XYZ file of C-alpha atoms in Angstrom:
539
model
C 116.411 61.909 145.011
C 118.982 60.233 142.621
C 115.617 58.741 140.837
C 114.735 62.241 140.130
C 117.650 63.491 138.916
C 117.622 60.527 136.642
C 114.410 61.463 135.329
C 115.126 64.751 134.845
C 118.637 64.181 133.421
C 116.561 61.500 130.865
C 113.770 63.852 129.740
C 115.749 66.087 128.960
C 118.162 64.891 126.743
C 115.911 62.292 125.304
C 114.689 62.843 121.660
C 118.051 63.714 120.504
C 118.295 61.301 117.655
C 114.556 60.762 117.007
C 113.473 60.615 113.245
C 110.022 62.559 112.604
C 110.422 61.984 109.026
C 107.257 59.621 109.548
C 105.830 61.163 112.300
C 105.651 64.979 111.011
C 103.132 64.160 107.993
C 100.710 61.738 110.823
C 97.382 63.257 110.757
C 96.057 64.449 113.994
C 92.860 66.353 115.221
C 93.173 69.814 116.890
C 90.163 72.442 117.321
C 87.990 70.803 114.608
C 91.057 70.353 112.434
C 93.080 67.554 110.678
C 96.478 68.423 110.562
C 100.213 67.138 109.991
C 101.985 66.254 113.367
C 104.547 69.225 112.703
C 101.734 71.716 112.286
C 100.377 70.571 115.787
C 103.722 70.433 117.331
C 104.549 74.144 115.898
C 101.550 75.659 116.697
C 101.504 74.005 120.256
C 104.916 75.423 120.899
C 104.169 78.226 119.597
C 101.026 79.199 122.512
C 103.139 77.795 125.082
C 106.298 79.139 124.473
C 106.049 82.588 122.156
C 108.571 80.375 119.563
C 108.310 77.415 117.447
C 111.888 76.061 119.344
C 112.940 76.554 122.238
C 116.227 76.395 124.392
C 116.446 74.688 127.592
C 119.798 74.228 129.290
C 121.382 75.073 126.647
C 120.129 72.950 124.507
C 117.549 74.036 121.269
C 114.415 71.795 121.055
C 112.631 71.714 117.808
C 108.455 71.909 118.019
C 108.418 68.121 117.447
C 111.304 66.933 119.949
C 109.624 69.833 122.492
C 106.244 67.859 121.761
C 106.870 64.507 121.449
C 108.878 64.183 124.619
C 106.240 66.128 126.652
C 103.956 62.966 125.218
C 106.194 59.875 125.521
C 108.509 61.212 128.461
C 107.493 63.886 130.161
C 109.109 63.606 133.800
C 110.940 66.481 135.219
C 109.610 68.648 132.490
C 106.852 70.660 135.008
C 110.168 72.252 136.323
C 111.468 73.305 133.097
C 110.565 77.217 132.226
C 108.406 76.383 128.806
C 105.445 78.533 128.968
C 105.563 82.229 128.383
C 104.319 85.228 130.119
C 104.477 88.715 128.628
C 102.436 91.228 130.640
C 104.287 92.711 133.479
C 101.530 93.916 135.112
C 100.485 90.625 135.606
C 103.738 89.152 136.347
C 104.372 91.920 139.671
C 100.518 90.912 140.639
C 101.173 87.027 140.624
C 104.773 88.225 141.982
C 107.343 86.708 139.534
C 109.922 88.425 138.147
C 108.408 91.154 135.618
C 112.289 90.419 133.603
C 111.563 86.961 133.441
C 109.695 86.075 130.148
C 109.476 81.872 130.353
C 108.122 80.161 133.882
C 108.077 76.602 134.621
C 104.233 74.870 135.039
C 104.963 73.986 138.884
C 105.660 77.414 139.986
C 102.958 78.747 138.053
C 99.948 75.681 138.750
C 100.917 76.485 142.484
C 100.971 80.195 142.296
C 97.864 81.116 144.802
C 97.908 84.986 143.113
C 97.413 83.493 139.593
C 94.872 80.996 141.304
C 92.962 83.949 142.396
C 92.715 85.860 139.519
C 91.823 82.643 137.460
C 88.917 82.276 139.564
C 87.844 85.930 138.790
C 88.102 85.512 135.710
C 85.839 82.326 135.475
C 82.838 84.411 137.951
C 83.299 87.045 135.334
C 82.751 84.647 132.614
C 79.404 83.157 134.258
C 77.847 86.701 134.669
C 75.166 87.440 132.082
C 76.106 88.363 128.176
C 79.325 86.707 128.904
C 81.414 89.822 129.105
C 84.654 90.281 127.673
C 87.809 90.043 129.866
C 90.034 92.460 130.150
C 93.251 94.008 132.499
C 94.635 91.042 134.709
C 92.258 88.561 134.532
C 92.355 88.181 130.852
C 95.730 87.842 131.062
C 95.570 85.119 133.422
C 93.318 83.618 131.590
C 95.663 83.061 129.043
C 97.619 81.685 131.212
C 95.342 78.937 132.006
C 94.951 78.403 128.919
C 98.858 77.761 128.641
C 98.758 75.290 132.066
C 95.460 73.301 130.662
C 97.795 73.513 126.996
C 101.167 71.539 129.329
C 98.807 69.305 130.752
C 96.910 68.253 128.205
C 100.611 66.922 126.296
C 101.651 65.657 129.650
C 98.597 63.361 130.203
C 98.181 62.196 126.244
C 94.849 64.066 125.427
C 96.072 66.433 123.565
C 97.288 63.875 120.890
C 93.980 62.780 118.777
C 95.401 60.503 116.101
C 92.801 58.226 115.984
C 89.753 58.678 113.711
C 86.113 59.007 115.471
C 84.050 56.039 113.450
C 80.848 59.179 114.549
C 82.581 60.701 111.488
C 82.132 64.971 110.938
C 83.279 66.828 113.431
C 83.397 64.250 116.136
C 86.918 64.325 118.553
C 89.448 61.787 117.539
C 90.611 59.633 120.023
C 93.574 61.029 122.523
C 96.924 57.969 122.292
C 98.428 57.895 125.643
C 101.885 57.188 126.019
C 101.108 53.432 127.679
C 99.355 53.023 124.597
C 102.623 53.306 122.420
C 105.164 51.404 124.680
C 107.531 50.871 121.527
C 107.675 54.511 120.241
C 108.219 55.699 123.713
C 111.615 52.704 124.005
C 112.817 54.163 121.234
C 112.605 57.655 121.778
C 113.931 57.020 125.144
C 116.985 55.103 123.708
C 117.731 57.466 121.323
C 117.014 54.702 118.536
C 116.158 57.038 115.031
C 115.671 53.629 113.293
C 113.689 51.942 115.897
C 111.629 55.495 116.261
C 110.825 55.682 112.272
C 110.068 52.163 111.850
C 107.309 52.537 114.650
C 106.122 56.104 113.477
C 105.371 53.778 110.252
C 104.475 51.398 111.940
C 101.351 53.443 114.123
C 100.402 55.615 111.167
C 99.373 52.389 109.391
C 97.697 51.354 111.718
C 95.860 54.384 113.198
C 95.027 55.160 109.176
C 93.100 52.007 108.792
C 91.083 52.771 111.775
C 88.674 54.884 109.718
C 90.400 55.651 106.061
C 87.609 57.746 105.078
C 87.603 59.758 107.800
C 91.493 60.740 106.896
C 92.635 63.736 105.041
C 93.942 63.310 101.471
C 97.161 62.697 101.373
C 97.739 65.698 99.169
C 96.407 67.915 101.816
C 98.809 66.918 104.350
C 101.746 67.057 102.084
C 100.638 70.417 100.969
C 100.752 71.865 104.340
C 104.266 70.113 105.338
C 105.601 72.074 102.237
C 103.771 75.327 103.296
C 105.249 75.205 106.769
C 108.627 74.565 105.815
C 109.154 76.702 102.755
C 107.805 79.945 104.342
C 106.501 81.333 101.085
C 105.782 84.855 102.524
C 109.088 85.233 104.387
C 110.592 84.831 101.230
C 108.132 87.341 99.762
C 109.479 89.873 101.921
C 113.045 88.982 101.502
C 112.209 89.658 97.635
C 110.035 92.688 97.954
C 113.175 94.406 99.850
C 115.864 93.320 97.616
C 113.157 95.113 95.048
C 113.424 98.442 97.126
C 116.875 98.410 97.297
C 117.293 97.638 93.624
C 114.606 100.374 92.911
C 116.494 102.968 95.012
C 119.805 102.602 92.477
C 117.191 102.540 89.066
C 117.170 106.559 89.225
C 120.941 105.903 88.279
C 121.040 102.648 86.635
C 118.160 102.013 84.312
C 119.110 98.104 84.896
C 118.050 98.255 88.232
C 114.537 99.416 87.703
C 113.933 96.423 85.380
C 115.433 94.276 88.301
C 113.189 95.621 90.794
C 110.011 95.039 88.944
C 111.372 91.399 88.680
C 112.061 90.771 92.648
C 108.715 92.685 92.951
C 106.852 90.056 90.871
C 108.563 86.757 91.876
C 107.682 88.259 95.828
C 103.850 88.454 94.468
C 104.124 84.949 92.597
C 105.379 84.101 96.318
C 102.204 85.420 97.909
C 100.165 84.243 95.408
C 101.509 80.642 96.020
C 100.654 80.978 99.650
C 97.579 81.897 99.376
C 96.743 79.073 97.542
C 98.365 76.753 99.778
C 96.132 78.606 102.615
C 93.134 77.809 100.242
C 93.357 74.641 99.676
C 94.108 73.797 103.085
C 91.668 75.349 104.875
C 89.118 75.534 101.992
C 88.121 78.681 102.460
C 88.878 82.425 101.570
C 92.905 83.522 103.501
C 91.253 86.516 104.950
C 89.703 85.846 108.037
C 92.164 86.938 110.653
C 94.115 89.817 111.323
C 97.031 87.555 110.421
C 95.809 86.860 106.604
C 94.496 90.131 106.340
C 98.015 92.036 106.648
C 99.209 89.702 104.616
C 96.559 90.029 101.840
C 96.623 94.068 102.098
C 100.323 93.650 102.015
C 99.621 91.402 98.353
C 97.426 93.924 97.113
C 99.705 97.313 97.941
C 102.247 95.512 95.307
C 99.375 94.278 93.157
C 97.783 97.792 92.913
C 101.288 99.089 92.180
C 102.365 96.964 89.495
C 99.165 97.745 87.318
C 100.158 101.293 87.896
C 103.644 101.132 87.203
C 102.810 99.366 83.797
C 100.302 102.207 83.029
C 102.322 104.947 83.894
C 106.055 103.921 83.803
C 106.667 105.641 87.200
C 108.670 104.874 90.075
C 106.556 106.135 92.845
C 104.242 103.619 93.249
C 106.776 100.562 93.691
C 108.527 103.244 95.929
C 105.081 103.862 98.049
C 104.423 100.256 98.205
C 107.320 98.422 98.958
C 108.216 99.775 102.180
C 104.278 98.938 103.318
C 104.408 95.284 102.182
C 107.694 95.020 104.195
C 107.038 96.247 107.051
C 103.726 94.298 106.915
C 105.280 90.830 106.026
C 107.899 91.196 108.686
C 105.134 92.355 111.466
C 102.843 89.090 110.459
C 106.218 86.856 110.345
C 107.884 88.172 113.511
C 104.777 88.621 115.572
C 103.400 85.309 115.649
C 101.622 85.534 119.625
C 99.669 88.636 118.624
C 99.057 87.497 115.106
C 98.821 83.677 115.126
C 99.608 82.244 111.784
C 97.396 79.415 112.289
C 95.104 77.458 109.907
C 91.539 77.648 111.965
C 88.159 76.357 110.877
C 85.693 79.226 110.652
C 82.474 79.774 112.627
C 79.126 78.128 112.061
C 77.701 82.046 110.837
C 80.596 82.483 108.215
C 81.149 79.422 106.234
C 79.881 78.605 102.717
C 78.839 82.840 102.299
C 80.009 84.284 99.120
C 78.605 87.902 100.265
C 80.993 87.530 103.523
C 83.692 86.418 101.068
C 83.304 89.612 98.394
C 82.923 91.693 101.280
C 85.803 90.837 103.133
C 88.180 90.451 100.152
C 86.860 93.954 98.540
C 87.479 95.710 102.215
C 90.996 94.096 102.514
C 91.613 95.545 99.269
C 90.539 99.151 99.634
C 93.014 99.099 102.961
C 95.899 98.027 100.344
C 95.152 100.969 97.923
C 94.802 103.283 100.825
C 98.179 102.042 102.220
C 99.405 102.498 98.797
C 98.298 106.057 99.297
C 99.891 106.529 102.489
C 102.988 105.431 100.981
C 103.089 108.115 97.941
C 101.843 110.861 100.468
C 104.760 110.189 102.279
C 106.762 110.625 99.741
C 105.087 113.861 98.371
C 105.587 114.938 102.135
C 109.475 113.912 102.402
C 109.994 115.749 99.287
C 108.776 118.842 100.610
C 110.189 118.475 104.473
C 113.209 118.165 101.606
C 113.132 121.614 100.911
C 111.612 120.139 97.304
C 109.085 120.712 95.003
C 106.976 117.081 94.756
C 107.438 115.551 91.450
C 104.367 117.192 89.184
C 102.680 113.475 88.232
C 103.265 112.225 92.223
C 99.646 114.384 92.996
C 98.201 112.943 89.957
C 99.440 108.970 91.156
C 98.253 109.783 94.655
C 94.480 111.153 93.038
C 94.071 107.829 91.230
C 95.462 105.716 94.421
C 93.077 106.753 96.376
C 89.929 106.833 93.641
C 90.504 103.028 93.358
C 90.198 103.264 97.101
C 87.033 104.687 97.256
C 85.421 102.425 95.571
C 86.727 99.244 96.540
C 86.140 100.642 100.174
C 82.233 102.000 99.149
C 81.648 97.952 97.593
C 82.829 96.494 100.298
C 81.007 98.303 102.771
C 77.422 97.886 100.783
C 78.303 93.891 100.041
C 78.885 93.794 103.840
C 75.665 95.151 104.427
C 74.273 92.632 102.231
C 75.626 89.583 104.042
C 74.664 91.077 107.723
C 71.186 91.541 106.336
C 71.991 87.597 104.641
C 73.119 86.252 107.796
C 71.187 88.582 110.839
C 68.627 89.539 109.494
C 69.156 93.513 108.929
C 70.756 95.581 106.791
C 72.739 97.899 108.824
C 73.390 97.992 112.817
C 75.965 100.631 114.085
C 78.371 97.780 114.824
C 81.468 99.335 115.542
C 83.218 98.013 112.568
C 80.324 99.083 110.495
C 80.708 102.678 112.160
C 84.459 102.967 111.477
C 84.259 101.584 108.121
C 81.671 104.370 106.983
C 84.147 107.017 109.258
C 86.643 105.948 106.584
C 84.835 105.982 103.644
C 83.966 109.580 104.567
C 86.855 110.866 105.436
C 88.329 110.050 101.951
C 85.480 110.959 100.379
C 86.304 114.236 101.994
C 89.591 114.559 100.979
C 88.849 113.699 97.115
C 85.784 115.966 96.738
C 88.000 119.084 98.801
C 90.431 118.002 95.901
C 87.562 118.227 93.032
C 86.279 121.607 94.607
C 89.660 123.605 94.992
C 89.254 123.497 98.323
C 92.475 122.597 98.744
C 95.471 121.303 96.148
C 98.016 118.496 96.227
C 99.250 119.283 99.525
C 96.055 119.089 101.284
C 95.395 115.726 99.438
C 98.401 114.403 100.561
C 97.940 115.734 104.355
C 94.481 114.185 104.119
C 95.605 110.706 102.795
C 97.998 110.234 105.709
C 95.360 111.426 108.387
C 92.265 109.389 106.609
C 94.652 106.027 106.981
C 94.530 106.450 110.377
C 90.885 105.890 110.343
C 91.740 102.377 108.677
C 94.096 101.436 111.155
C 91.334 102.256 113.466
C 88.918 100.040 111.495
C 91.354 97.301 110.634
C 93.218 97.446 113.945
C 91.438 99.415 116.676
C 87.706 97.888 116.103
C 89.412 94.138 116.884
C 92.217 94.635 118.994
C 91.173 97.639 121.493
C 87.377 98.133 121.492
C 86.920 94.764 121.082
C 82.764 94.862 120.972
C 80.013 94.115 118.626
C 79.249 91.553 116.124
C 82.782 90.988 114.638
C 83.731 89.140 117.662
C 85.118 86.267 115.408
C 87.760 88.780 114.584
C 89.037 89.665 118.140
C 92.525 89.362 118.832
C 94.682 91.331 121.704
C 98.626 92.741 121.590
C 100.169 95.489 119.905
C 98.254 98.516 121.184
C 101.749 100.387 121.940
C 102.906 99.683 118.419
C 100.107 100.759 116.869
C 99.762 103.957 119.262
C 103.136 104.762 118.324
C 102.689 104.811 114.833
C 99.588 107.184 114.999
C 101.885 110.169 117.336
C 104.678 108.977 114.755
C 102.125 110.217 111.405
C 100.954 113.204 113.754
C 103.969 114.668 114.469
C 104.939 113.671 110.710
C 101.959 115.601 109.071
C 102.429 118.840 111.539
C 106.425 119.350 110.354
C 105.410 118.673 107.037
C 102.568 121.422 107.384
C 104.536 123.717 109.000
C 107.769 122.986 106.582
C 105.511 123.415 103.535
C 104.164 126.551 105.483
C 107.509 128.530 105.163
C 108.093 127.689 101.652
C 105.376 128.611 100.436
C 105.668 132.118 102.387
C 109.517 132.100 100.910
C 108.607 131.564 97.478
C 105.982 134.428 98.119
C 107.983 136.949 99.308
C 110.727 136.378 96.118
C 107.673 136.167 93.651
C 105.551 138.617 94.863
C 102.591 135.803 94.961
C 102.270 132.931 96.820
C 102.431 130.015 93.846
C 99.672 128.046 93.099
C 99.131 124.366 94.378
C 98.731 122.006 90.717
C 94.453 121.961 89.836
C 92.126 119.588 90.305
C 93.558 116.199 88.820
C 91.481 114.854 85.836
C-alpha cells in the first residue's frame, strides 16, 4: 500500500523542474506527420483532455510535463481524471456523473456500459458501406479513441522518434521508457540539467539514425514559433481593438485612421499564419472547418478594406469586424469541435490545383456573403432604430453581395471540374454540391428581385440575412449534421446547438425588423399621404 502511495505521490509531482528546451523542437511521427515534440504533446492533450494544460490536485501540468511523465513515469496516473467526456447523454447511459466533465482511465477501461456500447459500435462499423456512427455509440467511440490515446503514452508507442530506414510514409519507431533509462532518472529527480543534457543527448542520436529522413530544421522551428506566438489570437485581439476604435471615428476622425491600422496589422497577422500553415503542411490552409473560419474570417476584412479604400465608408469595417471576431474567437476557444491541428490530406486531394481554386474561391464567396450579413444587419438595426438606413449602406450591401455571386458561381463550376478531375463526373447531387447551388440561387434571387423592382433595399437586406443561412447550412450543416456524401474528408461533429441558436436568433431578428419597418412605413404614409418609396435599383 505505502509502495503505491509512493508511486502515486512520485508521478505526480515529478516533471516539476524538467527542461524541454531540447526536447520541444525533437522531431516525432504522428498520423503520417513529422512534428516538434510540443506540437505532439499539445495536440495529445488536447484529445484527451479538451485543454492543452491541465490541473490535477491542484497543480497545472503543461502539454509536455502532462506527456512526458505519462511516457517516462506513468504509475498512479490511470487514477488521475485526464480524459474528457462531454455528452451527457452518454455519461447517464455509462452512469457517471453527467456534472462531471474529466474521468480517470480505470473507471472508464472497466466501465461494462461503455464496454457495451464500444462493442456496438465496432458491429456497426463491420456492417456493409461502413455506416456512419451516430447517438451513443459514436460518442463512445470517441471515447475509445481517448483510452487507446492513454495507453498508447503509457506503454511508449505513441512516441515515434526514430526514423523508419523504409523511408516515405513508413511508422517511425515507438522509444519505450526502458529504452531511455537516463532521461527517465532525471525527470524523476527533478534534475533540469541532467534532463536537457540527455534531451541533447537522444536527439543526436535518434537524428543520425536516418538524417534524410528528418524534417528541415527550418520546418520544425517554424512550427515551434507558430504554436507559441498564436498569430490569429492576436489577430482577433487587433481586429477588436479596430471595432472599438472605429465605433469613436464618427466623433474623432483620429480614430478611424487608427482602426484601419489595427484592422491591417490583424490581416498582416493572418496573413503570417497562413503562411506558417503553408509551409508546414505544404499545402493550401483550407481544408478543415478549422482553416476555413479562419480563412472566411481573413477574407470578410480583406473584402472590406478594398471597399473602404474605394468608397471611404465606415460600414464595411463596421459589417466585418464583428464577423471576423466572433469567428477567430469560435476557432480559438473551440478547439475539440474545431481541432487546430496540422493533418496530412487524403490520397484523392493532394497535388489538385482545381480542388485548391475551388476550395479557396468557395471560402471566399462565404466571406463576402458574411460581409453582407454584417451590413444587412446594420441596415436592419438602423431601422428596428426607428432610422432611416444611411442612403449608400443599400448601395455597399448591392456590391457585397455581387462579388459574392461570383466568387460563389466560380467556385461551384471549378468544383465541378475537379469532381469530374478526380471521379470521374461532372456533377452528382452530393449534398454539398446541392446546398452550394441552394445558395447560389437564393442570392441570385435576391439580386435579380433587386434588378427587377421586385422589391427595394429592404427586401435586399431581409434576403441577405435569410440567404446566409443557406451558407451556414453548406459550410456548417452539410459536415457537421448530415454528415453524408462524398465530402466525407470534411466531417467533423459539435456545435449543432450553437449553430441552431444562431439560425432562431436571425429568424426572430428578420421578423421584428419586418414588422418594425412595417409600421414605419405605414406611419410615414399616413403623415405623407403616400407610402415613400424604397431607393431604385442600385447601378
Amino acid at each position: 500500500m505505502l509502495r503505491s502511495v509512493l508511486a502515486l505521490l512520485l508521478g505526480v509531482t515529478a516533471c516539476a523542474a524538467a527542461d524541454f528546451s531540447v526536447l520541444e523542437g525533437v522531431p516525432i511521427q504522428e498520423q503520417g506527420r513529422k512534428k516538434p515534440y510540443l506540437v505532439f504533446a499539445q495536440e495529445t492533450t488536447l484529445a484527451l483532455s479538451g485543454k492543452t494544460a491541465v490541473t490535477v490536485d491542484g497543480r497545472k501540468w503543461s502539454a509536455q510535463e502532462l506527456v512526458t511523465t505519462l511516457w517516462l513515469n506513468p504509475a498512479g496516473w490511470e487514477s488521475r481524471p485526464l480524459i474528457l467526456i462531454n455528452n451527457r447523454d452518454l455519461k447517464k447511459a455509462i452512469g457517471l456523473d453527467p456534472m462531471q466533465k474529466l474521468f480517470a482511465y480505470r473507471d472508464l477501461e472497466a466501465n461494462p456500459q461503455l464496454r457495451q456500447l464500444l462493442s456496438e459500435a465496432q458491429s456497426l462499423r463491420m456492417k456493409p458501406g461502413s455506416p456512419r456512427l451516430t447517438g451513443l455509440p459514436k460518442e463512445a467511440s470517441d471515447v475509445g479513441m481517448q483510452l487507446a490515446e492513454f495507453e498508447s503514452l503509457v506503454n511508449g508507442s505513441a512516441f515515434r522518434f526514430v526514423a523508419n530506414p523504409r523511408g516515405g510514409e513508413s511508422p517511425w519507431f515507438a522509444v519505450s521508457a526502458d529504452q531511455v533509462p537516463a532521461l527517465r532518472d532525471a525527470l524523476t529527480r527533478n534534475d533540469a540539467d541532467a534532463f536537457r543534457a540527455e534531451s541533447l543527448k537522444l536527439k543526436t542520436q535518434w537524428a543520425a539514425v536516418e538524417p534524410a529522413l528528418q524534417p528541415p530544421a527550418w520546418r520544425i522551428n517554424l512550427e515551434l514559433i507558430y504554436q507559441k506566438l498564436h498569430p490569429f489570437r492576436w489577430a482577433w485581439i487587433l481586429y477588436l481593438g479596430a471595432g472599438l476604435a472605429l465605433s469613436l471615428s464618427f466623433r474623432f476622425s483620429l480614430a478611424y485612421k487608427i482602426s484601419w491600422t489595427l484592422a491591417v496589422a490583424g490581416l498582416l497577422l493572418q496573413i503570417g499564419g497562413f503562411a506558417a500553415r503553408v509551409l508546414i503542411a505544404g499545402r493550401a490552409p483550407v481544408t478543415n472547418m478549422y482553416e476555413s473560419i479562419l480563412w472566411v474570417a481573413f477574407g470578410t476584412v480583406l473584402f472590406a478594406l478594398v471597399f473602404e479604400a474605394i468608397y471611404r465608408s465606415r460600414y464595411f469595417l463596421l459589417g466585418a469586424i464583428p464577423v471576423a471576431v466572433v469567428s477567430l474567437i469560435l476557432a480559438d476557444t473551440q478547439t475539440i469541435a474545431l481541432s487546430p491541428a496540422i493533418n496530412p490530406l487524403t490520397a484523392v486531394l493532394r497535388n489538385n490545383f482545381w480542388l485548391t481554386t475551388h476550395v479557396l474561391s468557395i471560402t471566399l464567396s462565404y466571406a463576402a456573403f458574411a460581409l453582407a450579413l454584417g451590413i444587412a444587419h446594420i441596415a436592419l438595426i438602423q431601422i428596428l432604430a426607428g432610422k432611416k438606413p444611411a442612403s449608400p449602406l443599400y448601395n455597399y450591401l448591392y456590391r457585397t453581395l455581387q462579388v459574392g455571386v461570383l466568387l460563389l458561381a466560380t467556385g461551384t463550376i471549378l468544383g465541378g471540374v475537379w469532381a469530374n478531375y478526380s471521379w470521374g463526373r461532372f456533377w452528382d447531387w452530393d449534398p454539398k454540391e446541392t446546398w452550394a447551388l441552394i445558395t447560389l440561387l437564393g442570392y441570385l434571387i435576391v439580386l435579380h428581385g433587386r434588378i427587377a423592382g421586385y422589391w427595394g433595399g429592404f427586401g435586399m437586406a431581409v434576403g441577405s440575412v435569410i440567404s446566409f443561412l443557406a451558407v451556414l447550412m453548406a459550410w456548417y450543416g452539410v459536415n457537421f449534421v448530415l454528415g453524408v456524401g462524398l465530402h466525407s474528408y470534411g466531417f467533423g461533429t459539435g456545435g449543432f446547438g450553437w449553430a441552431l441558436a444562431f439560425v432562431a436568433a436571425e429568424l426572430v431578428f428578420v421578423a421584428t425588423a419586418f414588422a418594425r419597418n412595417r409600421t414605419l412605413r405605414t406611419s410615414s404614409g399616413s403623415k405623407s399621404g403616400t407610402k415613400p418609396e424604397e431607393p431604385v435599383a442600385a447601378r
